[in-house]
Amino acid sequence: MRFGATILDAAGHRLTADEKALFRDAKPFGFILFARNIDTPDQVRALCDDFREAAGHYAPITIDQEGGRVQRLRAPNWREWLPPMEFVRAAGKQADEAMYLRFRLIAHELYALGIDSNCAPMVDVPGPDTHEFLYNRCYGLNAQQVALMGQAANDGMLAGGVLPVIKHIPGHGRATADSHFELPHVSASRDDLDRVDFAPFKALRDTPMGMTAHLVYDAIDPRPATLSARMMQVIREDIGFDNLIMTDDISMKALTGSLGDLSRDAIAAGCDVILHCNGTLSERAEVAEAAGEMTDAAQRRALRALSYRQTPDDIDINALDAQLKALVGEDVHG
């Protein structure tokens, strides 16, 4: 089947009749979960089944389970996590091993619920002025360390049957504003961007999926990266990322215009899939109509992303948890 070029969400713990009807018509490529969709393990599994039945295919279901402030699954049913920056510091020289274990454990919890994707790793490289909404979500202080941690996270998730989504491509670390509320501008030179910001994404260019950054790189294009054909060319050709690209949430305040126009512009720029979150049913319908079906190239990338799915390796979760605590400390789960 040809997928709809969208990743959509739901309002609550189970799908309404209207949501089911929309998803049957739109056939979204995938879905995303938020805290409002999470109650018990059985409820989450049932919701995942609802999504896939309505879409008419075994749609990837993703979530933001970074750890720290950004995690949708929380105690008492699921592990809590230190923020990534604190976690990496606590692990010290063994941070890459610890990061693998962290995301292997996260993948175990996700996969058991029917969630087979995670919007991580976040390999933005922070600077001295990085906005606080992003800083402690970062994996280190330089491009090499961030790429190493990101690869460990990827390996842990893939081993656990979960598809990673690298973000925010091609790099959000220099942003001094929160793109949820306003459009950041980055004034760094192209040489500096290539050397620092873009480097982890180039190193991890084989990640199954990527999520765009809603910010302007003044040295390259005055349009936000999500809506910029020039920036998409940089991502595809210079960084070498030719797997599936989804937008960051198209309804974030960094972008201005109607949801339909923004969706069409992002597809025209070269994004494969529109991610839309936290909207009304009519807004989701507007995005689905504007995005339409995937292009031939997007469909190929979508099928390639799905080909990374694998059955989780057979592991002793309690032993892995003990191993991680030995590396990072007993307070590893925050």
Tab-separated table of C-alpha atoms in Angstrom:
chain	number	residue	atom	x	y	z
A	1	MET	CA	0.000	0.000	0.000
A	2	ARG	CA	1.028	3.613	-0.479
A	3	PHE	CA	1.391	5.287	2.924
A	4	GLY	CA	-0.031	8.653	3.794
A	5	ALA	CA	2.825	11.151	4.293
A	6	THR	CA	1.949	11.787	7.939
A	7	ILE	CA	2.712	10.743	11.491
A	8	LEU	CA	-0.308	11.601	13.625
A	9	ASP	CA	-1.411	11.413	17.268
A	10	ALA	CA	-4.517	10.732	19.334
A	11	ALA	CA	-6.370	12.759	21.934
A	12	GLY	CA	-6.625	10.187	24.700
A	13	HIS	CA	-6.184	6.627	25.926
A	14	ARG	CA	-8.167	4.986	23.095
A	15	LEU	CA	-9.175	6.110	19.633
A	16	THR	CA	-12.537	7.734	19.096
A	17	ALA	CA	-14.775	6.701	16.230
A	18	ASP	CA	-13.873	9.932	14.405
A	19	GLU	CA	-10.155	9.314	14.836
A	20	LYS	CA	-10.521	5.780	13.492
A	21	ALA	CA	-12.382	7.104	10.455
A	22	LEU	CA	-9.689	9.725	9.788
A	23	PHE	CA	-6.884	7.190	10.044
A	24	ARG	CA	-8.691	4.724	7.770
A	25	ASP	CA	-8.908	7.429	5.116
A	26	ALA	CA	-5.448	8.969	5.606
A	27	LYS	CA	-3.479	5.716	6.093
A	28	PRO	CA	-0.733	7.514	8.071
A	29	PHE	CA	2.760	6.097	7.792
A	30	GLY	CA	2.998	6.145	11.586
A	31	PHE	CA	1.793	7.488	14.916
A	32	ILE	CA	3.249	9.212	17.963
A	33	LEU	CA	2.317	8.895	21.624
A	34	PHE	CA	2.325	11.522	24.368
A	35	ALA	CA	1.797	11.476	28.134
A	36	ARG	CA	-1.945	12.010	27.616
A	37	ASN	CA	-2.038	8.655	25.797
A	38	ILE	CA	-0.357	6.720	28.622
A	39	ASP	CA	-2.117	5.029	31.528
A	40	THR	CA	-1.360	1.345	32.033
A	41	PRO	CA	0.674	-1.151	29.998
A	42	ASP	CA	-2.456	-2.978	28.842
A	43	GLN	CA	-4.086	0.296	27.794
A	44	VAL	CA	-1.024	1.379	25.766
A	45	ARG	CA	-0.893	-1.989	24.006
A	46	ALA	CA	-4.586	-1.690	23.146
A	47	LEU	CA	-4.095	1.837	21.784
A	48	CYS	CA	-1.204	0.671	19.598
A	49	ASP	CA	-3.466	-2.071	18.238
A	50	ASP	CA	-6.164	0.555	17.561
A	51	PHE	CA	-3.718	2.688	15.563
A	52	ARG	CA	-2.552	-0.163	13.361
A	53	GLU	CA	-6.007	-1.552	12.744
A	54	ALA	CA	-7.286	1.870	11.696
A	55	ALA	CA	-4.292	2.617	9.438
A	56	GLY	CA	-4.568	-0.748	7.723
A	57	HIS	CA	-0.903	-1.686	8.136
A	58	TYR	CA	1.635	-2.429	10.878
A	59	ALA	CA	2.437	1.250	11.295
A	60	PRO	CA	5.524	2.305	13.244
A	61	ILE	CA	4.536	3.885	16.547
A	62	THR	CA	7.016	6.313	18.051
A	63	ILE	CA	7.381	8.266	21.285
A	64	ASP	CA	9.766	10.732	22.938
A	65	GLN	CA	11.546	8.565	25.488
A	66	GLU	CA	14.862	10.391	25.811
A	67	GLY	CA	15.018	10.209	29.606
A	68	GLY	CA	15.131	13.099	32.020
A	69	ARG	CA	12.600	15.820	31.377
A	70	VAL	CA	11.573	14.387	28.005
A	71	GLN	CA	10.086	10.963	28.641
A	72	ARG	CA	6.457	9.974	28.248
A	73	LEU	CA	6.614	6.650	30.105
A	74	ARG	CA	7.193	7.198	33.813
A	75	ALA	CA	7.127	5.486	37.188
A	76	PRO	CA	5.621	3.418	38.642
A	77	ASN	CA	5.150	1.304	35.517
A	78	TRP	CA	8.366	2.270	33.758
A	79	ARG	CA	11.912	3.347	34.606
A	80	GLU	CA	12.771	6.962	35.252
A	81	TRP	CA	16.055	8.241	33.820
A	82	LEU	CA	18.615	10.905	34.597
A	83	PRO	CA	18.824	13.660	31.964
A	84	PRO	CA	21.256	12.559	29.233
A	85	MET	CA	23.933	15.155	30.041
A	86	GLU	CA	23.975	14.150	33.721
A	87	PHE	CA	23.921	10.472	32.780
A	88	VAL	CA	26.934	10.756	30.475
A	89	ARG	CA	28.904	12.693	33.099
A	90	ALA	CA	28.089	10.107	35.773
A	91	ALA	CA	29.247	7.264	33.514
A	92	GLY	CA	32.556	8.946	32.710
A	93	LYS	CA	34.908	6.917	30.524
A	94	GLN	CA	32.346	4.134	30.221
A	95	ALA	CA	29.622	6.431	28.909
A	96	ASP	CA	29.260	4.731	25.546
A	97	GLU	CA	28.652	1.338	27.193
A	98	ALA	CA	26.244	2.955	29.646
A	99	MET	CA	24.375	4.711	26.845
A	100	TYR	CA	23.970	1.417	24.994
A	101	LEU	CA	22.531	-0.207	28.126
A	102	ARG	CA	20.254	2.772	28.808
A	103	PHE	CA	18.657	2.581	25.383
A	104	ARG	CA	18.558	-1.202	25.330
A	105	LEU	CA	16.489	-1.040	28.523
A	106	ILE	CA	14.307	1.725	27.080
A	107	ALA	CA	13.786	-0.364	23.941
A	108	HIS	CA	12.748	-3.337	26.072
A	109	GLU	CA	10.022	-1.290	27.745
A	110	LEU	CA	8.810	0.221	24.485
A	111	TYR	CA	8.734	-3.013	22.512
A	112	ALA	CA	6.714	-4.757	25.209
A	113	LEU	CA	3.971	-2.164	24.660
A	114	GLY	CA	3.904	-2.383	20.865
A	115	ILE	CA	5.935	0.836	20.466
A	116	ASP	CA	8.636	0.153	17.903
A	117	SER	CA	10.266	3.553	17.411
A	118	ASN	CA	11.767	6.259	19.610
A	119	CYS	CA	12.495	9.897	18.812
A	120	ALA	CA	16.115	9.555	19.857
A	121	PRO	CA	19.074	9.873	19.732
A	122	MET	CA	19.267	13.640	19.970
A	123	VAL	CA	22.747	14.443	18.669
A	124	ASP	CA	22.629	18.231	18.741
A	125	VAL	CA	25.972	19.647	19.886
A	126	PRO	CA	25.505	22.247	22.638
A	127	GLY	CA	27.384	25.502	22.977
A	128	PRO	CA	27.791	28.097	25.726
A	129	ASP	CA	24.503	29.799	24.805
A	130	THR	CA	22.342	26.761	24.062
A	131	HIS	CA	18.779	27.303	25.254
A	132	GLU	CA	17.927	25.513	28.485
A	133	PHE	CA	15.110	23.553	26.828
A	134	LEU	CA	17.805	21.629	24.947
A	135	TYR	CA	21.033	21.718	26.951
A	136	ASN	CA	20.682	18.852	29.431
A	137	ARG	CA	19.116	16.679	26.737
A	138	CYS	CA	22.474	16.668	24.907
A	139	TYR	CA	24.937	13.766	25.014
A	140	GLY	CA	28.212	15.637	25.445
A	141	LEU	CA	30.061	18.863	24.786
A	142	ASN	CA	31.732	18.149	21.441
A	143	ALA	CA	30.740	16.599	18.141
A	144	GLN	CA	32.900	13.491	18.524
A	145	GLN	CA	31.493	12.569	21.934
A	146	VAL	CA	27.925	13.299	20.860
A	147	ALA	CA	28.304	11.063	17.794
A	148	LEU	CA	29.792	8.246	19.892
A	149	MET	CA	26.934	8.414	22.389
A	150	GLY	CA	24.387	8.637	19.596
A	151	GLN	CA	25.740	5.514	17.923
A	152	ALA	CA	25.588	3.633	21.226
A	153	ALA	CA	21.964	4.730	21.651
A	154	ASN	CA	21.145	3.610	18.105
A	155	ASP	CA	22.744	0.216	18.666
A	156	GLY	CA	20.840	-0.313	21.917
A	157	MET	CA	17.481	0.526	20.384
A	158	LEU	CA	17.970	-1.519	17.232
A	159	ALA	CA	19.036	-4.541	19.305
A	160	GLY	CA	15.780	-4.146	21.221
A	161	GLY	CA	13.579	-4.012	18.118
A	162	VAL	CA	13.051	-0.234	18.176
A	163	LEU	CA	13.696	2.128	15.246
A	164	PRO	CA	15.688	5.239	16.214
A	165	VAL	CA	14.833	8.718	14.941
A	166	ILE	CA	17.900	10.957	14.885
A	167	LYS	CA	17.191	14.591	15.753
A	168	HIS	CA	17.216	17.479	15.127
A	169	ILE	CA	18.813	17.228	11.716
A	170	PRO	CA	21.045	19.030	10.730
A	171	GLY	CA	21.716	20.398	14.249
A	172	HIS	CA	19.830	22.441	16.850
A	173	GLY	CA	22.609	22.961	19.390
A	174	ARG	CA	23.412	26.611	18.667
A	175	ALA	CA	19.802	27.724	19.055
A	176	THR	CA	19.320	30.323	21.786
A	177	ALA	CA	15.519	30.251	21.511
A	178	ASP	CA	12.986	27.480	22.094
A	179	SER	CA	11.556	26.465	18.716
A	180	HIS	CA	8.346	25.355	20.401
A	181	PHE	CA	7.570	29.065	20.782
A	182	GLU	CA	9.744	31.074	18.349
A	183	LEU	CA	12.001	30.637	15.341
A	184	PRO	CA	15.700	30.435	16.266
A	185	HIS	CA	18.383	31.816	13.963
A	186	VAL	CA	21.910	30.410	13.841
A	187	SER	CA	24.552	32.800	12.537
A	188	ALA	CA	27.538	30.414	12.506
A	189	SER	CA	29.598	30.130	9.331
A	190	ARG	CA	29.142	27.204	6.988
A	191	ASP	CA	32.607	25.932	7.928
A	192	ASP	CA	31.719	25.898	11.622
A	193	LEU	CA	28.403	24.197	10.926
A	194	ASP	CA	30.117	21.467	8.898
A	195	ARG	CA	32.834	20.973	11.508
A	196	VAL	CA	30.589	20.869	14.587
A	197	ASP	CA	26.816	20.865	14.143
A	198	PHE	CA	26.486	18.673	11.070
A	199	ALA	CA	29.259	16.215	12.028
A	200	PRO	CA	27.268	13.865	14.330
A	201	PHE	CA	24.500	13.584	11.754
A	202	LYS	CA	27.036	12.701	9.090
A	203	ALA	CA	28.530	10.056	11.376
A	204	LEU	CA	25.062	8.610	12.049
A	205	ARG	CA	23.695	9.012	8.527
A	206	ASP	CA	22.605	5.355	8.419
A	207	THR	CA	19.992	5.876	11.197
A	208	PRO	CA	16.623	4.631	9.863
A	209	MET	CA	14.794	7.936	10.348
A	210	GLY	CA	15.563	11.576	11.074
A	211	MET	CA	13.617	14.575	12.376
A	212	THR	CA	14.200	18.103	11.111
A	213	ALA	CA	15.180	21.207	13.054
A	214	HIS	CA	12.852	24.210	12.983
A	215	LEU	CA	15.526	26.885	12.753
A	216	VAL	CA	17.224	29.139	10.224
A	217	TYR	CA	20.874	28.728	9.276
A	218	ASP	CA	21.631	32.260	8.139
A	219	ALA	CA	24.773	31.239	6.230
A	220	ILE	CA	22.775	28.880	3.995
A	221	ASP	CA	19.118	29.861	3.565
A	222	PRO	CA	16.702	32.394	5.117
A	223	ARG	CA	13.949	29.768	5.311
A	224	PRO	CA	13.594	27.377	8.270
A	225	ALA	CA	15.349	24.091	7.575
A	226	THR	CA	12.065	22.148	7.615
A	227	LEU	CA	10.753	24.279	4.747
A	228	SER	CA	14.017	24.781	2.855
A	229	ALA	CA	14.890	22.842	-0.291
A	230	ARG	CA	18.445	24.160	0.050
A	231	MET	CA	18.763	22.764	3.582
A	232	MET	CA	17.274	19.471	2.467
A	233	GLN	CA	19.939	19.352	-0.238
A	234	VAL	CA	22.585	19.881	2.457
A	235	ILE	CA	21.087	17.037	4.504
A	236	ARG	CA	20.794	14.657	1.568
A	237	GLU	CA	23.996	15.434	-0.340
A	238	ASP	CA	26.513	17.000	2.044
A	239	ILE	CA	25.606	15.170	5.244
A	240	GLY	CA	24.640	12.098	3.240
A	241	PHE	CA	21.428	11.241	5.079
A	242	ASP	CA	19.212	9.462	2.552
A	243	ASN	CA	16.844	7.686	4.932
A	244	LEU	CA	13.353	8.809	5.902
A	245	ILE	CA	13.005	12.410	7.118
A	246	MET	CA	10.047	13.550	9.169
A	247	THR	CA	9.445	17.128	10.160
A	248	ASP	CA	9.549	18.172	13.757
A	249	ASP	CA	6.009	18.910	14.912
A	250	ILE	CA	4.576	21.071	12.119
A	251	SER	CA	2.385	22.949	14.624
A	252	MET	CA	5.295	24.358	16.668
A	253	LYS	CA	5.313	28.148	16.898
A	254	ALA	CA	8.695	28.434	15.172
A	255	LEU	CA	6.780	28.064	11.909
A	256	THR	CA	4.130	30.515	10.757
A	257	GLY	CA	1.318	29.885	8.317
A	258	SER	CA	-1.584	27.513	8.011
A	259	LEU	CA	-0.981	23.868	8.810
A	260	GLY	CA	-1.953	22.945	5.265
A	261	ASP	CA	0.470	25.393	3.680
A	262	LEU	CA	3.288	24.393	6.032
A	263	SER	CA	2.705	20.724	5.271
A	264	ARG	CA	2.737	21.298	1.522
A	265	ASP	CA	5.860	23.475	1.785
A	266	ALA	CA	7.723	20.871	3.855
A	267	ILE	CA	6.896	18.119	1.368
A	268	ALA	CA	7.903	20.376	-1.523
A	269	ALA	CA	11.204	21.121	0.218
A	270	GLY	CA	11.988	17.410	0.381
A	271	CYS	CA	10.667	16.116	3.710
A	272	ASP	CA	9.150	12.659	3.419
A	273	VAL	CA	6.620	12.776	6.259
A	274	ILE	CA	4.778	15.483	8.196
A	275	LEU	CA	4.726	15.019	11.963
A	276	HIS	CA	1.704	16.689	13.512
A	277	CYS	CA	1.100	16.710	17.264
A	278	ASN	CA	-1.281	18.201	19.794
A	279	GLY	CA	-3.970	19.413	17.411
A	280	THR	CA	-7.690	19.041	16.962
A	281	LEU	CA	-9.251	16.398	14.772
A	282	SER	CA	-9.905	18.970	12.058
A	283	GLU	CA	-6.275	20.120	12.179
A	284	ARG	CA	-5.075	16.548	11.810
A	285	ALA	CA	-7.417	16.153	8.833
A	286	GLU	CA	-6.051	19.365	7.292
A	287	VAL	CA	-2.478	18.111	7.592
A	288	ALA	CA	-3.352	14.669	6.229
A	289	GLU	CA	-5.082	16.160	3.190
A	290	ALA	CA	-2.256	18.604	2.486
A	291	ALA	CA	0.483	15.987	2.896
A	292	GLY	CA	-1.320	13.441	0.757
A	293	GLU	CA	0.271	10.141	-0.127
A	294	MET	CA	4.009	9.641	-0.005
A	295	THR	CA	6.039	10.427	-3.087
A	296	ASP	CA	7.807	7.539	-4.790
A	297	ALA	CA	11.104	8.520	-3.133
A	298	ALA	CA	9.479	8.867	0.284
A	299	GLN	CA	7.783	5.480	-0.058
A	300	ARG	CA	11.141	3.867	-0.857
A	301	ARG	CA	12.715	5.484	2.189
A	302	ALA	CA	9.765	4.467	4.365
A	303	LEU	CA	10.085	0.832	3.320
A	304	ARG	CA	13.839	1.009	3.890
A	305	ALA	CA	13.261	2.384	7.396
A	306	LEU	CA	10.859	-0.459	8.160
A	307	SER	CA	13.425	-2.974	6.908
A	308	TYR	CA	15.550	-2.107	9.966
A	309	ARG	CA	12.945	-3.782	12.179
A	310	GLN	CA	14.293	-6.832	13.933
A	311	THR	CA	13.286	-9.235	16.667
A	312	PRO	CA	14.933	-8.154	19.938
A	313	ASP	CA	18.014	-10.067	21.001
A	314	ASP	CA	17.562	-12.450	23.913
A	315	ILE	CA	18.863	-10.777	27.066
A	316	ASP	CA	18.495	-10.813	30.841
A	317	ILE	CA	16.960	-7.413	31.565
A	318	ASN	CA	17.660	-7.552	35.298
A	319	ALA	CA	21.302	-8.372	34.627
A	320	LEU	CA	21.568	-5.425	32.211
A	321	ASP	CA	20.002	-3.114	34.765
A	322	ALA	CA	22.500	-4.264	37.399
A	323	GLN	CA	25.344	-3.794	34.934
A	324	LEU	CA	24.192	-0.251	34.223
A	325	LYS	CA	23.934	0.628	37.902
A	326	ALA	CA	27.483	-0.624	38.390
A	327	LEU	CA	28.627	1.801	35.691
A	328	VAL	CA	26.600	4.879	36.575
A	329	GLY	CA	25.423	4.424	40.173
A	330	GLU	CA	22.295	3.386	41.976
A	331	ASP	CA	20.553	6.685	41.156
A	332	VAL	CA	20.781	6.004	37.396
A	333	HIS	CA	16.978	6.072	37.180
A	334	GLY	CA	16.699	9.529	38.664
